[in-house]
Every structure is written in structure tokens, then in C-alpha cells.
Tab-separated table of C-alpha atoms in Angstrom:
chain	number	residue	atom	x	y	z
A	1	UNK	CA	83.911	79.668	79.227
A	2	UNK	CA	85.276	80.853	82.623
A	3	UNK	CA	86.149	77.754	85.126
A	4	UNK	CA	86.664	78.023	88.109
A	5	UNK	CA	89.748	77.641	90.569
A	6	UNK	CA	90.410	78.557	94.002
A	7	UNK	CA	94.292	79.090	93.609
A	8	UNK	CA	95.301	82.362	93.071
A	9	UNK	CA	99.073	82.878	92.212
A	10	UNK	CA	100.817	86.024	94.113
A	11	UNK	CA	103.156	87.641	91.872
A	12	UNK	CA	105.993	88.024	94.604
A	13	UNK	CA	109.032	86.217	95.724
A	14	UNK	CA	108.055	87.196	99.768
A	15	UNK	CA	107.557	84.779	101.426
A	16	UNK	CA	106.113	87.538	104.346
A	17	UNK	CA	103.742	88.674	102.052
A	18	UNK	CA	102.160	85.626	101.037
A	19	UNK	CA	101.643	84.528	104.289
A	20	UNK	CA	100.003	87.871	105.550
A	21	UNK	CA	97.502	88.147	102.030
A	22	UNK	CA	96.989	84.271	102.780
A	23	UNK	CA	94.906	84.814	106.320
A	24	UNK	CA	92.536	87.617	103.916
A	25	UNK	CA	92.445	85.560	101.370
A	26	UNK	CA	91.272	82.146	103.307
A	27	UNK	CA	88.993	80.521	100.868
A	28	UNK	CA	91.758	80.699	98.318
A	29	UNK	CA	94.889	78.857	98.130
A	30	UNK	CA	97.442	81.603	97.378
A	31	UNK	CA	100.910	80.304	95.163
A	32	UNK	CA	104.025	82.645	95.065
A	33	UNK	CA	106.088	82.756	91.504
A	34	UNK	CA	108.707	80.483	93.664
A	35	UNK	CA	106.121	78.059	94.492
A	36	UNK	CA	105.107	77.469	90.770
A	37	UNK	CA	108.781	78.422	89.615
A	38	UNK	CA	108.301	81.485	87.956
A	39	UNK	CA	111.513	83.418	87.678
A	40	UNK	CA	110.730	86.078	84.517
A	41	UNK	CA	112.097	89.909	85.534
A	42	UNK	CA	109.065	92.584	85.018
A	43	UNK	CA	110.320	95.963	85.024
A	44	UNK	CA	108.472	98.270	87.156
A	45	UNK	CA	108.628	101.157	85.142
A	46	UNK	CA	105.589	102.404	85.277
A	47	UNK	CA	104.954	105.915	86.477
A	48	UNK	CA	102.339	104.524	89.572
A	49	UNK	CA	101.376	102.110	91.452
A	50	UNK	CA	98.583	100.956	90.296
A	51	UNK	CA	100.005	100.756	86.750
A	52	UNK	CA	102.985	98.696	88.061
A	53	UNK	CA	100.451	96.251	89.905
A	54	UNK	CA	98.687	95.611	86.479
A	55	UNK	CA	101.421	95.717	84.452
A	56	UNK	CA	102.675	92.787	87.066
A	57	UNK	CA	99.613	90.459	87.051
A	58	UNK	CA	98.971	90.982	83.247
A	59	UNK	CA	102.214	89.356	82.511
A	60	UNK	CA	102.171	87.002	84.852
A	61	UNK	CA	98.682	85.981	83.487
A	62	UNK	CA	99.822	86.136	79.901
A	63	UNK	CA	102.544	83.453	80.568
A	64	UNK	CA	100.830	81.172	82.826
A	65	UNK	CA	96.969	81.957	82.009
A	66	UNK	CA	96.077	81.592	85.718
A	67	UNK	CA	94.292	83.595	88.203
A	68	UNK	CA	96.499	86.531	89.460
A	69	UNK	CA	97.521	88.901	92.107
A	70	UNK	CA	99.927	91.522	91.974
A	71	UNK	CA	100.433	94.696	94.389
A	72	UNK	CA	102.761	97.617	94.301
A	73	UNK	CA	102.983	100.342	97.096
A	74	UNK	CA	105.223	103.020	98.920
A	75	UNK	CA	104.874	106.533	100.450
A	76	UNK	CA	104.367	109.327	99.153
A	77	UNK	CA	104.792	112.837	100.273
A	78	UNK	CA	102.648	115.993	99.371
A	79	UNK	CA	105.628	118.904	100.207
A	80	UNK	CA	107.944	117.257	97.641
A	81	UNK	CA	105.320	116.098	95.213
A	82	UNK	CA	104.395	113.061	95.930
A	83	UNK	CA	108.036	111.719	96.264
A	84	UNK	CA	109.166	108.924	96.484
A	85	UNK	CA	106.148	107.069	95.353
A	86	UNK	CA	106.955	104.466	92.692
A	87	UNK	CA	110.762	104.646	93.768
A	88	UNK	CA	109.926	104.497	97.161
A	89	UNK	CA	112.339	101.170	98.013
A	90	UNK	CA	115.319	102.465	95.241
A	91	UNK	CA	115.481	106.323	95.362
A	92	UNK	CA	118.915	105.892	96.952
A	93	UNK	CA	119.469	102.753	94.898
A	94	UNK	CA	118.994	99.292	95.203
A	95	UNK	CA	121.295	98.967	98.311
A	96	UNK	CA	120.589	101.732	100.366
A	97	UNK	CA	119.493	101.212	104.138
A	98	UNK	CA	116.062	101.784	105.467
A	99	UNK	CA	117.894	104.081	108.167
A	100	UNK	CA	119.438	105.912	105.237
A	101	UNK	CA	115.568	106.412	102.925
A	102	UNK	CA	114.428	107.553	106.023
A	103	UNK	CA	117.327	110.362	107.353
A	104	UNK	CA	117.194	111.232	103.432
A	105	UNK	CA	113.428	112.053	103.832
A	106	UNK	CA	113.425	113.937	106.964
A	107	UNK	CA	116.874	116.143	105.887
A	108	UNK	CA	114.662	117.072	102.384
A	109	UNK	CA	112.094	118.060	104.512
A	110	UNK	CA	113.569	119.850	106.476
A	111	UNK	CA	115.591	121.905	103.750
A	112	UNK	CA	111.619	123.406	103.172
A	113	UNK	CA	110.311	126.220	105.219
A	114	UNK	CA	109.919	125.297	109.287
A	115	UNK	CA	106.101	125.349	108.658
A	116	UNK	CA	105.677	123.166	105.654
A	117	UNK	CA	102.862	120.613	105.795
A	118	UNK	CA	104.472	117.403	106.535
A	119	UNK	CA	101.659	114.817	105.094
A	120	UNK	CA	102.537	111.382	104.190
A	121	UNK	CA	100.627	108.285	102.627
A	122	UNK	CA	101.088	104.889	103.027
A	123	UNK	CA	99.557	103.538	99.517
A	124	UNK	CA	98.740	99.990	98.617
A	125	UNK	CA	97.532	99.394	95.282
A	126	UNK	CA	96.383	95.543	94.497
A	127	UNK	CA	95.415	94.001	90.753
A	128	UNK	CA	93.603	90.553	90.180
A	129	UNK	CA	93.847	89.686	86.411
A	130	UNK	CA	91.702	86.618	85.051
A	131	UNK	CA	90.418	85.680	82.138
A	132	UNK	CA	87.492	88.033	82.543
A	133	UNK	CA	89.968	91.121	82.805
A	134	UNK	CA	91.029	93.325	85.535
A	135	UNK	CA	89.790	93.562	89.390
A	136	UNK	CA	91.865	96.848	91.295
A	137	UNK	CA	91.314	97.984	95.019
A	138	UNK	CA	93.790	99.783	97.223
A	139	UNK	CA	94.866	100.977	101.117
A	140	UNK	CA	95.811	104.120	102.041
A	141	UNK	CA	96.826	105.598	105.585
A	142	UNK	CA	97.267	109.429	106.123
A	143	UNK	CA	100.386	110.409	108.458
A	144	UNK	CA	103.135	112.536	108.561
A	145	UNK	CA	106.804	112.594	108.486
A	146	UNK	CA	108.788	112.950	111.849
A	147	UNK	CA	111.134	115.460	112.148
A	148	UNK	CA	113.178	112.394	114.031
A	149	UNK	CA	112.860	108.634	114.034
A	150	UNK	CA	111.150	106.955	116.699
A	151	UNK	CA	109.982	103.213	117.581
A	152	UNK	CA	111.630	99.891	117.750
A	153	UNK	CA	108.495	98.182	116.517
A	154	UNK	CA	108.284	98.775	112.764
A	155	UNK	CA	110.281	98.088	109.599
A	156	UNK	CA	111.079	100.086	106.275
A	157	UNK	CA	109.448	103.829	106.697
A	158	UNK	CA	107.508	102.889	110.054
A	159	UNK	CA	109.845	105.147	112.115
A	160	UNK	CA	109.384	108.352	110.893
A	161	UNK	CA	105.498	107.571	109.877
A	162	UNK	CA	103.838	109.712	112.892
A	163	UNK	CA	99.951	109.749	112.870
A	164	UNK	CA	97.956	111.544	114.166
A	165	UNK	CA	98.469	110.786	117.907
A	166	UNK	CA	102.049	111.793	117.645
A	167	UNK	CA	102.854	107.966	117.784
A	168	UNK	CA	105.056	106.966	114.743
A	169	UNK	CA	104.163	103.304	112.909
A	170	UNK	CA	107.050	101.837	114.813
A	171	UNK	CA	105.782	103.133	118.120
A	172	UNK	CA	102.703	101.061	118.094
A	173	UNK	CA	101.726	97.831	119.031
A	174	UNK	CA	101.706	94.679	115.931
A	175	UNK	CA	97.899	94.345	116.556
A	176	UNK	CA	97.216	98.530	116.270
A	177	UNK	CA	99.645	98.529	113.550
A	178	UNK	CA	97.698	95.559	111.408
A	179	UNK	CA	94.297	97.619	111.532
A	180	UNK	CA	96.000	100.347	110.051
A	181	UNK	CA	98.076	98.324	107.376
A	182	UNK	CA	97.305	99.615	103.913
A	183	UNK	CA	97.817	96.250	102.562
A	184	UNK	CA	95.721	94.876	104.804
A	185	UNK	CA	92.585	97.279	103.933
A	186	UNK	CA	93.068	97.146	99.945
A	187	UNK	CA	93.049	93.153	100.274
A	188	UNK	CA	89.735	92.791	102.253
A	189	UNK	CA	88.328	95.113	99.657
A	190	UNK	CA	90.016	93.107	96.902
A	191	UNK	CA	88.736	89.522	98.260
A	192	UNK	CA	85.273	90.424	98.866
A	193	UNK	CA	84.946	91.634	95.037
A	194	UNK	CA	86.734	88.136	94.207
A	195	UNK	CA	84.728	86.512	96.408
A	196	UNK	CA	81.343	87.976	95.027
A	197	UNK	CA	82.259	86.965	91.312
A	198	UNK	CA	83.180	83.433	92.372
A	199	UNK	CA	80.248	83.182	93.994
A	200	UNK	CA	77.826	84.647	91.059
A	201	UNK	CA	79.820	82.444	88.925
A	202	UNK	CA	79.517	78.692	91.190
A	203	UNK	CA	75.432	79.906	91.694
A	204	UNK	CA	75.545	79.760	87.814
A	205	UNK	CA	77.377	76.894	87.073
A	206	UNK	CA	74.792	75.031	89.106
A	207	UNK	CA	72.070	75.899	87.400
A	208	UNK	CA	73.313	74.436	84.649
């Protein structure tokens, strides 16, 4: 029988991203593997994101049998097949720059044809695993790269991320870049599915 709990543990060690899911997710109480001490390695091997979100919040589930949420995301490119995607943060290794992912992009880029179709994606895939199985939703934002950085605003890719107002990621205000976050837009669609079960399931209990 299914009980009910309003804690939801995040399968991260970021403390940024607990706090940002946490103001979605405001009728839960959301736990990071620190806060319940949690330290077990999962190899993100799989071959996308999705995949490595569920592979995430299944074992976390498995070993602690509580309610779970797990995300994985990067950029992708369509000119170089999708690339980086799943190695977005290590395709120059574990202790490469964000300055140096970035200049890497743009100069493989640029080795293409001048008039190659530049399209990027921002993708956020997000898992909740509980004892009644699997709940998936992600985010997605369509840009393209830069041929230059540009911005002192953003973080990670955000500088050579240009939408479609020739502004890059970096170049835009926190509260224009938030309503575009992909993380952002697969969580809302994430908690109102939790949200719905929870509340199918308390209506039921009830009745009891």
C-alpha cells in the first residue's frame, strides 16, 4: 500500500540546485543526498539524458526506498550530431574550463562550412521514481551557437547560447533568463503530475 510523504529526496550534491527545484516544488520538502548522507558514486553512463536521470533516481530509490528526483541535462548541437549531449560538462575532461567547452564548440563549428546551421538545445530531462514506478518530464530551449562569446550574466554555456534576438543567455537579465530555464519548465511539468497523484491518492485515503 502506497503512503504518503511530502519529502522528496534530490539526487544531487548542489546545493544551487536544490534551492532553485525547492521554490517549484513548494508543497514538498526537497532533501539532497548530503542532507540524508548519501555518498554512493552512480556512473552516468548512459547514452542520454533521460536514461541517466532514471538510472539516477532508480538507485537512489533502491537503496533508500524513498520518494525520488533525479535530472540530467546539457546541450546539444544538430551540425555535429547532437554533440556534446550526455558529455556535455566532461568532453574536455573533468577539469576543463567553461571558457575552454565553449572556445572548443565555436572553433568545431567553425571548422564546418560558413553557412552551416548553427542550432543548439538546452535539454533538461527530470525522473521521479516511487514505489508506484517512474514519473519523466523535461525542458528544452532552442538557440544557437555564437560565432563569439558574449554576456557577463550567465554561467557554463550561457555565453555563446544566442537566441533568437541575437542576445546570448549571458546577455539577458536573471528574471528573462529564469522563464527560459529548461530546468525550470521540465520541473513545473514534473510537480504538477506529482502533485495530481498525491492528490488522487490523499482524496482516497480519506475515503477510507
Amino acid at each position: 500500500m502506497k503512503t504518503f510523504s511530502n519529502e522528496i529526496v534530490l539526487a544531487t550534491h548542489n546545493s544551487g540546485k536544490l534551492l532553485a527545484l525547492q521554490k517549484i516544488f513548494s508543497e514538498y520538502k526537497l532533501l539532497s543526498l548530503d542532507d540524508i548522507g548519501f555518498n554512493l558514486d552512480i556512473d552516468e553512463n548512459q547514452p542520454s539524458f533521460l536514461g541517466n536521470a532514471e538510472k539516477k533516481a532508480t538507485a537512489v530509490f533502491q537503496a533508500i526506498n524513498r520518494p525520488v528526483l533525479a535530472d540530467d541535462s546539457g546541450l546539444t548541437i544538430d551540425a555535429l550530431g547532437g554533440f556534446p549531449g550526455v558529455m556535455t560538462h566532461r568532453f574536455l575532461g573533468e577539469n576543463a574550463s567553461d571558457e575552454e567547452r565553449n572556445l572548443e564548440l565555436i572553433h568545431r563549428l567553425d571548422q564546418l562550412p560558413i553557412h552551416t546551421d548553427r542550432t543548439a538545445r538546452f535539454v533538461c530531462c527530470l525522473v521521479y521514481r516511487n514505489e508506484e514506478g517512474i514519473t519523466a518530464s523535461s525542458g528544452e530551449i532552442v538557440g544557437r551557437i555564437a560565432r563569439a562569446p558574449r554576456g557577463q550574466n550567465g554561467f557554463g554555456f550561457d555565453p555563446i547560447f544566442e537566441l533568437a534576438d541575437g542576445r546570448t543567455l549571458a546577455e539577458l537579465s536573471p528574471e528573462e533568463k529564469i522563464k527560459l530555464d529548461a530546468r525550470r519548465l521540465a520541473a513545473e511539468r514534473l510537480e504538477a503530475q506529482i502533485r495530481l497523484s498525491d492528490l488522487r491518492y490523499r482524496g482516497h485515503f480519506k475515503n477510507e
